[in-house]
mmCIF file of C-alpha atoms and ligand atoms in Angstrom:
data_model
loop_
_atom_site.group_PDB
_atom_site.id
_atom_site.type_symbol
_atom_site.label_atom_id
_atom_site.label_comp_id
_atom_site.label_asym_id
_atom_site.label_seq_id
_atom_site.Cartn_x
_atom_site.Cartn_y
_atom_site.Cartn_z
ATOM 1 C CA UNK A 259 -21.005 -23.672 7.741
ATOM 2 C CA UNK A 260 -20.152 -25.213 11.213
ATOM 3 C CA UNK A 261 -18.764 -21.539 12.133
ATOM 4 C CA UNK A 262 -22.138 -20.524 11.623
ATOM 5 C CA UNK A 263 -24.160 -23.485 13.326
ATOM 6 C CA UNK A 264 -22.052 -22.818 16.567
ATOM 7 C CA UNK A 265 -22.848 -19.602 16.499
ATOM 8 C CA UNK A 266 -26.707 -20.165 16.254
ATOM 9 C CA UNK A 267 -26.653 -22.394 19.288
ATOM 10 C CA UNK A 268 -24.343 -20.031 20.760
ATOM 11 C CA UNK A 269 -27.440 -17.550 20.159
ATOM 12 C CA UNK A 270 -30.017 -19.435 21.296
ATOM 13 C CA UNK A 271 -27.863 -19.836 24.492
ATOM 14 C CA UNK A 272 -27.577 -16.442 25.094
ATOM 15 C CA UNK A 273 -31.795 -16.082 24.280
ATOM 16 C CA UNK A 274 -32.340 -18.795 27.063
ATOM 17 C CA UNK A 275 -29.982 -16.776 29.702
ATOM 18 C CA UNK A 276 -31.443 -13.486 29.079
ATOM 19 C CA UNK A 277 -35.058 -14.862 29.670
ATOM 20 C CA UNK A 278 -34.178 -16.033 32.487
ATOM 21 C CA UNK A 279 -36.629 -15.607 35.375
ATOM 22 C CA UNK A 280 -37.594 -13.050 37.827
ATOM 23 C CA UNK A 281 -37.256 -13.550 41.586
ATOM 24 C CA UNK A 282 -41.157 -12.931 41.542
ATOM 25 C CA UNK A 283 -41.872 -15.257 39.611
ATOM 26 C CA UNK A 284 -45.172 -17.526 41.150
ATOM 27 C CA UNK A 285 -43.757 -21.371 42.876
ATOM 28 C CA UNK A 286 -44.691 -23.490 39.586
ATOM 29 C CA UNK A 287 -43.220 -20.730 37.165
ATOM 30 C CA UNK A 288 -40.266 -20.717 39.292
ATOM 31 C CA UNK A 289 -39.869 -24.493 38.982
ATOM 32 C CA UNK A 290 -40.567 -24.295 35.047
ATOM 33 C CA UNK A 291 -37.587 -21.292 34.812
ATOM 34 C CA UNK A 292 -35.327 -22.626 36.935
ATOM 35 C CA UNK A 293 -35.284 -25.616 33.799
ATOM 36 C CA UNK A 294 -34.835 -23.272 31.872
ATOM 37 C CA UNK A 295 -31.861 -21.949 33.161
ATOM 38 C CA UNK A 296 -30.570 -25.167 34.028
ATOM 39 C CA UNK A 297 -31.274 -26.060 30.194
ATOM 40 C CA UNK A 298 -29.641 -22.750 29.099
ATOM 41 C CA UNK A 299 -26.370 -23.794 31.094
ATOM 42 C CA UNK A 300 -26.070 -27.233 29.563
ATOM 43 C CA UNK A 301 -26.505 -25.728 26.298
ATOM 44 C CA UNK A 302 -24.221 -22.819 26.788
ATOM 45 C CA UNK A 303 -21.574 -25.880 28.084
ATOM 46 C CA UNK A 304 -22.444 -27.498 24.515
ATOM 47 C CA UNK A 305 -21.188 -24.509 23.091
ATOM 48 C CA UNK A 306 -18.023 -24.143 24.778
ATOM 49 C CA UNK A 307 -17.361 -27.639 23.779
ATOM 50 C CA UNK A 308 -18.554 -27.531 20.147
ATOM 51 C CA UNK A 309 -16.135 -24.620 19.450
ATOM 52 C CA UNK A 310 -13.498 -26.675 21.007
ATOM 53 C CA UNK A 311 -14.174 -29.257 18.635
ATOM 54 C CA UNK A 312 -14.457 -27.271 15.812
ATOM 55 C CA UNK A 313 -11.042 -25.831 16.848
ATOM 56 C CA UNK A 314 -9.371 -28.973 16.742
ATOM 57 C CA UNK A 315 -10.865 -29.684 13.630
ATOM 58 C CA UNK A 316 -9.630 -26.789 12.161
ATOM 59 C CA UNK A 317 -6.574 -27.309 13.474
ATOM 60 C CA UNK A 318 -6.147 -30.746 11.592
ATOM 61 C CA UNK A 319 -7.190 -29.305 8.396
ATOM 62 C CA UNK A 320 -5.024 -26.270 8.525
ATOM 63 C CA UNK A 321 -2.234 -28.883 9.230
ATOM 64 C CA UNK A 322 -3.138 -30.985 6.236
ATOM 65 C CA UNK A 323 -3.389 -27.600 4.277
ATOM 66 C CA UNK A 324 -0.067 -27.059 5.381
ATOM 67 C CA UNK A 325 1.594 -30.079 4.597
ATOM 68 C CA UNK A 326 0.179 -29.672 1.230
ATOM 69 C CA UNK A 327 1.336 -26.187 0.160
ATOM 70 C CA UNK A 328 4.796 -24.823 -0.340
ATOM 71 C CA UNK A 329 6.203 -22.425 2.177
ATOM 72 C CA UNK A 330 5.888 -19.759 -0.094
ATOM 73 C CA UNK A 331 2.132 -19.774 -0.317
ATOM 74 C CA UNK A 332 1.618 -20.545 3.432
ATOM 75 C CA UNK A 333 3.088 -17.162 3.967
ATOM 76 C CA UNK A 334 1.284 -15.388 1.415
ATOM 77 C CA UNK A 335 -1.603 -16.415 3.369
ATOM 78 C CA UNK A 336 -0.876 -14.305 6.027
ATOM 79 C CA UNK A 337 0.318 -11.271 3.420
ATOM 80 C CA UNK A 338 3.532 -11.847 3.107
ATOM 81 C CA UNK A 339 4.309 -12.072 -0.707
ATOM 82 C CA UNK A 340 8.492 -11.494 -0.326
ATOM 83 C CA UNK A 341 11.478 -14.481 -0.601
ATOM 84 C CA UNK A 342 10.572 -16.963 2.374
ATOM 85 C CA UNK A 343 14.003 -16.893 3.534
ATOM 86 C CA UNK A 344 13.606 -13.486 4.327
ATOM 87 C CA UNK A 345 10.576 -13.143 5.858
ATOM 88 C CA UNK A 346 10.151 -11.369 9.447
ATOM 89 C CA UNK A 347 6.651 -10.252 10.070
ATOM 90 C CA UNK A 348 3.122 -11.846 8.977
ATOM 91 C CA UNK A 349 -0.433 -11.537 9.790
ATOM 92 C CA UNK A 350 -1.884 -13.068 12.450
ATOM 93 C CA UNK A 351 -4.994 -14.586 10.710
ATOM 94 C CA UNK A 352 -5.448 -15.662 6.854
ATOM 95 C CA UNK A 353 -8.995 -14.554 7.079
ATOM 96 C CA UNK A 354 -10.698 -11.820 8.671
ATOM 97 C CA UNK A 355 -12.632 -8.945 8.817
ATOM 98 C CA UNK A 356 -11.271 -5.472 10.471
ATOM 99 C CA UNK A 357 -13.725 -4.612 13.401
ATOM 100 C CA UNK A 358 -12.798 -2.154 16.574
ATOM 101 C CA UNK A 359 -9.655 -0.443 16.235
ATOM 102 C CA UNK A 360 -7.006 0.940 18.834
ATOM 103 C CA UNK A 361 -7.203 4.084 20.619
ATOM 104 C CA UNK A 362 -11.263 3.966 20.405
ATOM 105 C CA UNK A 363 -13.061 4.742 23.751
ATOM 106 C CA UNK A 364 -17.323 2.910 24.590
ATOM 107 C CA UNK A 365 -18.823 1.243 27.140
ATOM 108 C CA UNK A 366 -16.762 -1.946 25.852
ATOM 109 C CA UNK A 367 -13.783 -0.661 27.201
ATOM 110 C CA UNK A 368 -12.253 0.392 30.817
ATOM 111 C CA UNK A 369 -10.153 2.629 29.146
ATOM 112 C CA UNK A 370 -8.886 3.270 25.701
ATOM 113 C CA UNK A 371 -8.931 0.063 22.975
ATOM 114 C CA UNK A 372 -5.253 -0.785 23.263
ATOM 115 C CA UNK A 373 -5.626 -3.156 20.295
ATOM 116 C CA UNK A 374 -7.286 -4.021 16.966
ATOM 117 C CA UNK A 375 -10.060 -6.689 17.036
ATOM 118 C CA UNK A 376 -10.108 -9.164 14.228
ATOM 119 C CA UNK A 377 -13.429 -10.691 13.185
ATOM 120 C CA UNK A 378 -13.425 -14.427 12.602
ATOM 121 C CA UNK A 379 -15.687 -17.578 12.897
ATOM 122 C CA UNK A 380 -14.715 -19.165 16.205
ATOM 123 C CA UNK A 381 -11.330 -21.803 15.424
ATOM 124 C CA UNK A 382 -9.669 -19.724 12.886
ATOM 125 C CA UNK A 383 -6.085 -20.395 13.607
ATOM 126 C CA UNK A 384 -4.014 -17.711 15.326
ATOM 127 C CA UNK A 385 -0.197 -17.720 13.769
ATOM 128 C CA UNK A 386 2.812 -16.106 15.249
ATOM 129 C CA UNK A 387 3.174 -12.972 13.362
ATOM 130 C CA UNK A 388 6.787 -13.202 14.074
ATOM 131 C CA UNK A 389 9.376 -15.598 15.434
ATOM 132 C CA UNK A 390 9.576 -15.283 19.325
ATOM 133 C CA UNK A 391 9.181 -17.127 22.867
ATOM 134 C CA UNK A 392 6.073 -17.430 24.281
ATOM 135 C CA UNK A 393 6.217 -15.895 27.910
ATOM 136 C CA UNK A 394 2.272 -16.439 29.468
ATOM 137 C CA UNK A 395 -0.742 -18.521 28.291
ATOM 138 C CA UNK A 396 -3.610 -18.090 30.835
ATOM 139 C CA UNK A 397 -7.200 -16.758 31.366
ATOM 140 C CA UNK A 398 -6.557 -12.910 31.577
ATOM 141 C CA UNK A 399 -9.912 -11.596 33.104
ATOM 142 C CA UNK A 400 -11.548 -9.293 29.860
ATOM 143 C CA UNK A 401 -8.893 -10.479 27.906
ATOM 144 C CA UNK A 402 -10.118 -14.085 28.193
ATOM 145 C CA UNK A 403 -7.661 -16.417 27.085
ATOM 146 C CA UNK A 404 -4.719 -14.857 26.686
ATOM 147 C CA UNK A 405 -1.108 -15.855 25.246
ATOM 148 C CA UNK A 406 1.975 -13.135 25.598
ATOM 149 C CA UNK A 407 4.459 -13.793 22.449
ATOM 150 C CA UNK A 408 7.720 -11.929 23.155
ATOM 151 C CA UNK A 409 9.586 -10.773 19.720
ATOM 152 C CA UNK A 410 13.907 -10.845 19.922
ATOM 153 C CA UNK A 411 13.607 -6.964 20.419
ATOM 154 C CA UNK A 412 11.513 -7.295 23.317
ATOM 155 C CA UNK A 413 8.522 -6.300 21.859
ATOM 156 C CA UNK A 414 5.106 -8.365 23.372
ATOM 157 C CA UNK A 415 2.396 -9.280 20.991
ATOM 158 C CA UNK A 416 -0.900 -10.665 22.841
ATOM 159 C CA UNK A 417 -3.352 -12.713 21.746
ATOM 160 C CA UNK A 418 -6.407 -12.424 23.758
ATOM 161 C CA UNK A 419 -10.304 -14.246 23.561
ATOM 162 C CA UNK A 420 -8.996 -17.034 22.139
ATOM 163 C CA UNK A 421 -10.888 -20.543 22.604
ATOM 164 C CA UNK A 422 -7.928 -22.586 23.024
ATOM 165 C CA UNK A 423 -3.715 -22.262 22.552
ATOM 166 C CA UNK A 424 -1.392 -24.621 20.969
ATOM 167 C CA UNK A 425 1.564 -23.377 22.719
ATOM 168 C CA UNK A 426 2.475 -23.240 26.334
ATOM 169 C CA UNK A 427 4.608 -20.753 28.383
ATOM 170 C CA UNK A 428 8.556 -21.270 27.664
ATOM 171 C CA UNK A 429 7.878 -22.742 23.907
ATOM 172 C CA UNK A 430 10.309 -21.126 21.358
ATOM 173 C CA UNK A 431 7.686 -20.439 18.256
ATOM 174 C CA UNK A 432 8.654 -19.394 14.338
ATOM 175 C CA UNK A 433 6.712 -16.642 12.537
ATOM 176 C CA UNK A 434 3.355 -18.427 10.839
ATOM 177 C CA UNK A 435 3.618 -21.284 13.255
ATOM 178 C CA UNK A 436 0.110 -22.156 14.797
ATOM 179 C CA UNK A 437 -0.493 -20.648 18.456
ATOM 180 C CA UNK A 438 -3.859 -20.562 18.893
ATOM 181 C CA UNK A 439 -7.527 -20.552 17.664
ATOM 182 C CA UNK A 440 -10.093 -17.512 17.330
ATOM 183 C CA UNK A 441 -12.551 -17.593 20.385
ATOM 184 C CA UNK A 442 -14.693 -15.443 22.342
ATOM 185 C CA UNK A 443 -13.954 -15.821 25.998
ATOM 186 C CA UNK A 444 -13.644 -12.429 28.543
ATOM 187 C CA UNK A 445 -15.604 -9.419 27.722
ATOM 188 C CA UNK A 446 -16.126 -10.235 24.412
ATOM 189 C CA UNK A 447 -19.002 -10.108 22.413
ATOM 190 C CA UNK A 448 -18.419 -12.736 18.970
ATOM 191 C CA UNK A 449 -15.724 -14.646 18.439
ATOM 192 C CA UNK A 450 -12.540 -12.311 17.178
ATOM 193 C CA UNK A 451 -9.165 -12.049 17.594
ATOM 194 C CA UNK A 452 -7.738 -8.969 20.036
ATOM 195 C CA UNK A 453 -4.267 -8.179 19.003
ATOM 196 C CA UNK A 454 -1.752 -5.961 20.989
ATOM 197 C CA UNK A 455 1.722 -5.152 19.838
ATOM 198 C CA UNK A 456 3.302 -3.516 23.161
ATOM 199 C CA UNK A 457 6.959 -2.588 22.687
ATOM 200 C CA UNK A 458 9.408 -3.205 25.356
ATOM 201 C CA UNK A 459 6.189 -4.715 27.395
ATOM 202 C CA UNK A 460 5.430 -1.340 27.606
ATOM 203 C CA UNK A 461 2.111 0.450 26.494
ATOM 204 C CA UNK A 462 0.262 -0.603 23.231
ATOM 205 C CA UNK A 463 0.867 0.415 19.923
ATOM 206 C CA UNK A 464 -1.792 0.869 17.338
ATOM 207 C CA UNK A 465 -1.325 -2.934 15.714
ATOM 208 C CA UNK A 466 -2.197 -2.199 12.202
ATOM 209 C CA UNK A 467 1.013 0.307 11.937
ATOM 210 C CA UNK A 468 3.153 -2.003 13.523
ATOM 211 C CA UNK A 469 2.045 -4.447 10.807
ATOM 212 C CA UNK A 470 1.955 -1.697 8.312
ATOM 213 C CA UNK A 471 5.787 -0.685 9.355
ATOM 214 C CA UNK A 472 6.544 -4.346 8.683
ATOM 215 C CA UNK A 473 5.797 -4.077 4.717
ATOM 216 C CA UNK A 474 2.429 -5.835 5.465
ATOM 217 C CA UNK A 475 -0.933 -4.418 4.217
ATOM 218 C CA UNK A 476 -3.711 -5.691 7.303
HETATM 219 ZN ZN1 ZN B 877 -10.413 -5.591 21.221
#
């Protein structure tokens, strides 16, 4: 339910901006809009800082959660169902829905998709979907806030719009561990998670047969 309040403010926000006012507009209506736009940026700051909170507060229960379960059901979370010992590859998000996938082409894009978005309410914790060192965290133009996870075999996994990390550059992470929260910052339009799997740091791979290749159904 707080997902869901953010996002109405987040709305109303986004109301305010688009009315904003013409450069026509007559001396006292110009006075009157310019509040409003003054109004709408105070409120869109409100946002930004509501979804931080409710990022840390979803942090602290997903830590409780954790400290609660066994290992074995913290990975089944993120689809992994196998012997924890052996476990490689997980999902990057315990709840989701599926939204854009890679390789499509729109007005959202410069070029082709070169991930698969991941619908979520904004905090949703990000996990590692696989042991690795984390090589960049930083605001990524459309990819908004962006952290670079570098797999043993090279391979780079990004996580991009997020609304705040838990990692920084140089941190040595295990698969499921915490990295970040679901956000919407960069050209994004709702809070969601987009993942890239890019082997070698090369060019993107479509994620979901990456994950698929891994034994994991996304
Ligand atoms: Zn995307």
């Amino acid at each position: 339910m707080l997902h869901r309040a953010g996002a109405v403010v987040a709305a109303t926000a986004a109301a305010l901006v688009l009315g904003a006012p013409s450069a026509h507009a007559a001396p006292e209506v110009a006075v009157r809009e310019d509040g409003r736009q003054l109004r709408a940026i105070e409120l869109a700051r409100q946002v930004a800082e509501r979804q931080q909170e409710l990022a840390a507060l979803n942090r602290r229960a997903d830590a409780h959660d954790r400290a609660l379960i066994g290992r074995k059901e913290l990975l089944a979370r993120y689809g992994y169902r196998g012997d924890p010992d052996a476990v490689r590859v997980v999902l990057p998000m315990a709840s989701y829905d599926l939204s854009a996938g890679f390789g499509l082409t729109g007005p959202l894009w410069e070029a082709e998709h070169g991930g698969q978005d991941f619908s979520a309410g904004a905090g949703e914790p990000l996990v590692a979907v696989a042991g690795g060192v984390v090589t960049e965290v930083a605001y990524a133009g459309p990819y908004g806030l962006r952290t670079i996870l570098e797999l043993p075999d090279g391979t780079e996994v990004w996580y991009c719009h997020q609304t705040d990390v838990t990692v920084a550059a140089g941190q040595q992470v295990e698969v499921a561990d915490v990295v970040g929260s679901v956000g919407s910052t960069g050209n994004s339009t709702g809070p969601h998670l987009h993942l890239e799997v890019r082997p070698a740091g090369g060019s993107p791979v479509d994620p979901m047969d990456w994950l698929r290749a891994a034994g994991l159904t996304p």
